């Protein structure tokens, strides 16, 4: 099944509101395509964990549920796509989030497909507030919808470093949703006009959404 998708794809964008399931489905698409995941949110959190000036600056925006300025994000991406593992394309997760970011990306990378995972706002708060993930391998869980098999232990790598994100609280989620609707959602039409958009209903269980994504990708290339 994997080869059918993998042989044709350059870079792919995973698009959708916070909590749509981008990170969750990224694992499946990476396994199918071999593309490395590039999550700007993860890159910003890594920069903060290192204590870099960029990370400390970004934290102000992240804590408030606002988008980090385009210049910062585009700078990070320009450096990331130059790395060896990105030469065959990447799987963008949470980037681009503004038209300006998409325009900048179009100058540096071929985007084959944008997979838009659609989830209604009323589902998002529950998803975000129950999220936790593995600090070692990044596997994503949910306390109700997708718990790890053994409490406190990562299924994927057996790490015990399961953690919650500082910005995963109800107040910040509301701002993040607002930022999504005003600044990010218009990008769906932008990519649709360019013939790149694949829409998937993300309000189903995780396995079904994954199957729909793979079907959408295969159909897209036929
Ligand atoms: P995003 O990367 O888009 O912010 P995540 O993949 O981190 O979203 O998912 C957000 C939360 O919702 C996680 O706790 C995840 O386990 C859970 N989740 C993801 N997909 C689904 C789904 N289809 N149904 C229920 N919960 C889901
Ligand atoms: P995420 O991990 O994708 O949920 O992103 C967490 C936070 O990081 C967001 O709420 C933003 O503050 C910031 N962020 C991540 N990616 C971007 C981006 N492409 N553009 C602007 N801000 C971003």
XYZ file of C-alpha atoms and ligand atoms in Angstrom:
272
model
C 0.000 0.000 0.000
C 2.817 2.401 0.940
C 4.603 2.415 -2.384
C 1.537 3.501 -4.307
C 1.482 6.758 -2.383
C 5.171 7.241 -1.737
C 6.571 7.157 -5.231
C 4.750 10.271 -6.420
C 4.724 12.627 -3.505
C 6.929 15.648 -2.869
C 6.077 17.723 0.199
C 2.705 17.359 1.896
C 0.983 19.800 4.233
C -1.211 18.643 7.117
C -3.730 21.388 7.685
C -6.511 21.958 10.207
C -7.442 23.595 13.496
C -5.498 22.918 16.695
C -6.463 19.443 17.906
C -7.692 18.287 14.484
C -5.381 15.277 14.616
C -2.481 16.499 12.463
C 0.245 15.119 14.730
C -1.683 11.884 15.251
C -2.120 11.274 11.533
C 1.431 12.445 10.748
C 2.745 9.159 12.141
C 0.681 7.211 9.609
C 1.624 9.396 6.650
C 5.309 9.244 7.592
C 5.106 5.450 7.655
C 3.379 5.449 4.262
C 5.543 7.991 2.468
C 8.873 8.020 4.318
C 8.673 11.814 4.532
C 10.113 13.375 7.718
C 7.649 15.355 9.836
C 8.328 19.067 10.173
C 6.151 20.534 12.920
C 6.738 24.231 13.547
C 5.064 23.867 16.959
C 7.560 21.125 17.904
C 10.443 23.246 16.588
C 9.348 26.211 18.701
C 8.955 24.026 21.815
C 12.425 22.557 21.187
C 13.868 26.076 20.853
C 12.241 27.008 24.152
C 13.530 23.864 25.887
C 17.042 24.799 24.733
C 16.522 28.258 26.189
C 17.280 30.009 22.905
C 16.273 33.658 22.395
C 13.938 32.574 19.601
C 12.204 30.057 21.869
C 11.806 32.570 24.694
C 10.359 35.151 22.286
C 7.986 32.577 20.739
C 6.710 31.498 24.176
C 4.932 34.834 24.659
C 2.816 34.179 21.593
C 2.277 30.481 22.274
C 1.128 31.062 25.852
C -1.372 33.631 24.603
C -2.627 31.356 21.829
C -1.421 33.763 19.146
C 0.537 33.009 16.009
C 4.286 33.564 16.156
C 5.313 36.236 13.605
C 5.702 35.032 10.012
C 9.329 36.184 9.760
C 10.338 33.905 12.664
C 8.494 30.889 11.286
C 9.676 31.345 7.704
C 13.267 31.693 8.952
C 12.979 28.378 10.807
C 11.538 26.609 7.770
C 14.161 27.975 5.384
C 16.879 26.427 7.538
C 14.977 23.161 8.119
C 14.299 22.370 4.443
C 18.022 22.697 3.691
C 18.813 19.725 5.930
C 19.755 16.449 4.241
C 16.693 14.495 5.328
C 14.424 17.069 3.663
C 15.851 16.660 0.164
C 13.003 14.367 -0.943
C 10.290 16.569 0.516
C 8.785 16.765 3.992
C 5.494 16.419 5.813
C 4.608 19.866 7.156
C 2.480 19.804 10.310
C 1.064 23.113 11.524
C 2.789 25.083 8.764
C 1.875 27.168 6.816
C -0.644 28.980 8.985
C -0.971 32.278 7.084
C -1.139 33.241 3.415
C 2.255 34.965 3.821
C 3.769 31.678 5.072
C 2.208 29.767 2.155
C 3.584 32.293 -0.327
C 7.044 32.029 1.216
C 6.818 28.227 1.126
C 5.840 28.247 -2.552
C 9.200 29.869 -3.323
C 11.272 27.223 -1.542
C 9.414 23.920 -1.786
C 7.012 22.039 -4.076
C 3.822 21.220 -2.217
C 1.981 18.324 -3.824
C -1.010 18.073 -1.555
C -2.600 19.795 1.416
C -4.626 17.453 3.609
C -7.234 19.449 5.469
C -8.556 17.599 8.532
C -11.904 19.185 9.345
C -13.180 19.072 12.930
C -15.946 21.289 14.348
C -14.947 23.778 17.053
C -17.150 22.103 19.676
C -14.947 18.987 19.576
C -11.663 20.863 19.883
C -11.627 21.840 23.556
C -12.132 18.235 24.707
C -9.455 16.994 22.355
C -6.880 19.578 23.400
C -7.571 19.422 27.117
C -7.171 15.620 27.181
C -4.021 15.516 25.071
C -0.692 14.225 26.340
C 2.366 13.051 24.468
C 5.658 11.256 24.850
C 8.595 13.524 25.624
C 10.984 11.042 24.018
C 9.350 9.920 20.757
C 6.518 12.434 20.368
C 3.685 9.863 20.194
C 0.355 11.596 20.843
C -2.334 10.274 23.216
C -5.660 11.353 24.661
C -6.836 10.483 28.158
C -10.237 9.301 26.854
C -10.095 8.894 23.072
C -6.647 7.328 22.703
C -4.991 6.463 26.019
C -1.668 4.651 26.240
C -2.188 0.938 26.989
C -0.430 1.207 30.348
C -0.934 4.394 32.285
C 2.190 6.558 32.323
C 4.098 4.488 29.756
C 4.456 5.263 26.049
C 3.184 2.415 23.827
C 5.620 3.303 21.068
C 8.930 3.544 22.967
C 8.192 2.529 26.607
C 9.334 5.921 27.872
C 7.782 7.139 31.109
C 8.164 10.791 30.086
C 4.534 11.423 29.187
C 3.670 15.108 29.424
C 1.079 17.755 28.742
C 1.674 20.967 26.834
C 1.702 24.297 28.663
C -0.708 25.810 26.116
C -3.240 22.964 26.243
C -5.772 24.654 28.498
C -9.283 25.858 27.757
C -8.495 29.569 27.771
C -5.579 29.313 25.340
C -7.513 26.926 23.102
C -10.178 29.586 22.552
C -7.538 32.093 21.375
C -5.907 29.457 19.203
C -9.238 28.701 17.563
C -9.801 32.399 16.961
C -6.363 32.710 15.360
C -7.146 29.635 13.278
C -10.411 31.031 11.924
C -9.137 34.530 11.208
C -5.620 33.834 9.933
C -5.284 30.159 8.966
C -8.644 28.904 7.668
C -8.522 31.199 4.574
C -5.530 29.157 3.410
C -7.817 26.226 2.560
C -9.350 28.229 -0.267
C -5.893 29.486 -1.312
C -4.696 25.898 -1.760
C -7.988 24.760 -3.285
C -7.602 27.413 -5.993
C -4.208 25.896 -6.724
C -5.666 22.368 -7.015
C -3.865 21.020 -3.951
C -6.596 20.551 -1.332
C -7.749 17.168 -0.038
C -10.567 17.494 2.518
C -10.989 14.781 5.138
C -13.662 14.556 7.849
C -11.645 14.497 11.075
C -14.679 13.944 13.279
C -14.428 10.150 13.105
C -12.273 7.732 15.014
C -8.513 7.875 14.490
C -8.255 4.769 12.295
C -11.106 5.883 10.033
C -9.585 9.323 9.555
C -6.280 7.649 8.674
C -7.949 5.431 6.088
C -9.735 8.420 4.566
C -6.438 10.320 4.329
C -4.704 7.454 2.536
C -7.681 7.026 0.190
C -7.687 10.770 -0.491
C -3.968 10.775 -1.240
C -4.199 7.773 -3.544
C -7.233 9.212 -5.361
C -5.497 12.574 -5.650
C -2.590 11.095 -7.576
C -4.633 8.905 -9.963
P -3.061 18.533 16.198
O -1.662 18.012 15.879
O -3.872 18.786 14.969
O -3.054 19.688 17.140
P -3.281 16.023 17.687
O -2.921 14.985 16.690
O -2.253 16.356 18.703
O -3.829 17.353 16.954
O -4.637 15.546 18.404
C -5.208 16.320 19.450
C -5.784 15.377 20.508
O -6.921 14.706 19.963
C -4.813 14.271 20.946
O -5.007 14.044 22.313
C -5.229 13.066 20.102
O -4.965 11.842 20.788
C -6.720 13.292 19.933
N -7.228 12.857 18.633
C -6.611 12.932 17.428
N -7.408 12.449 16.449
C -8.575 12.088 17.056
C -9.810 11.527 16.589
N -10.014 11.261 15.277
N -10.777 11.278 17.502
C -10.582 11.550 18.826
N -9.451 12.075 19.316
C -8.445 12.343 18.457
P 1.020 23.610 17.404
O 2.066 22.752 18.053
O 0.984 23.452 15.920
O -0.335 23.454 18.053
O 1.470 25.116 17.658
C 1.589 25.636 18.987
C 1.795 27.145 18.911
O 3.028 27.422 18.240
C 0.728 27.929 18.144
O -0.401 28.246 18.956
C 1.520 29.164 17.718
O 1.673 30.066 18.796
C 2.901 28.580 17.414
N 3.034 28.147 15.988
C 3.260 26.885 15.547
N 3.351 26.854 14.209
C 3.162 28.128 13.793
C 3.103 28.746 12.519
N 3.266 28.050 11.388
N 2.867 30.085 12.467
C 2.723 30.807 13.584
N 2.748 30.299 14.820
C 2.964 28.958 14.930
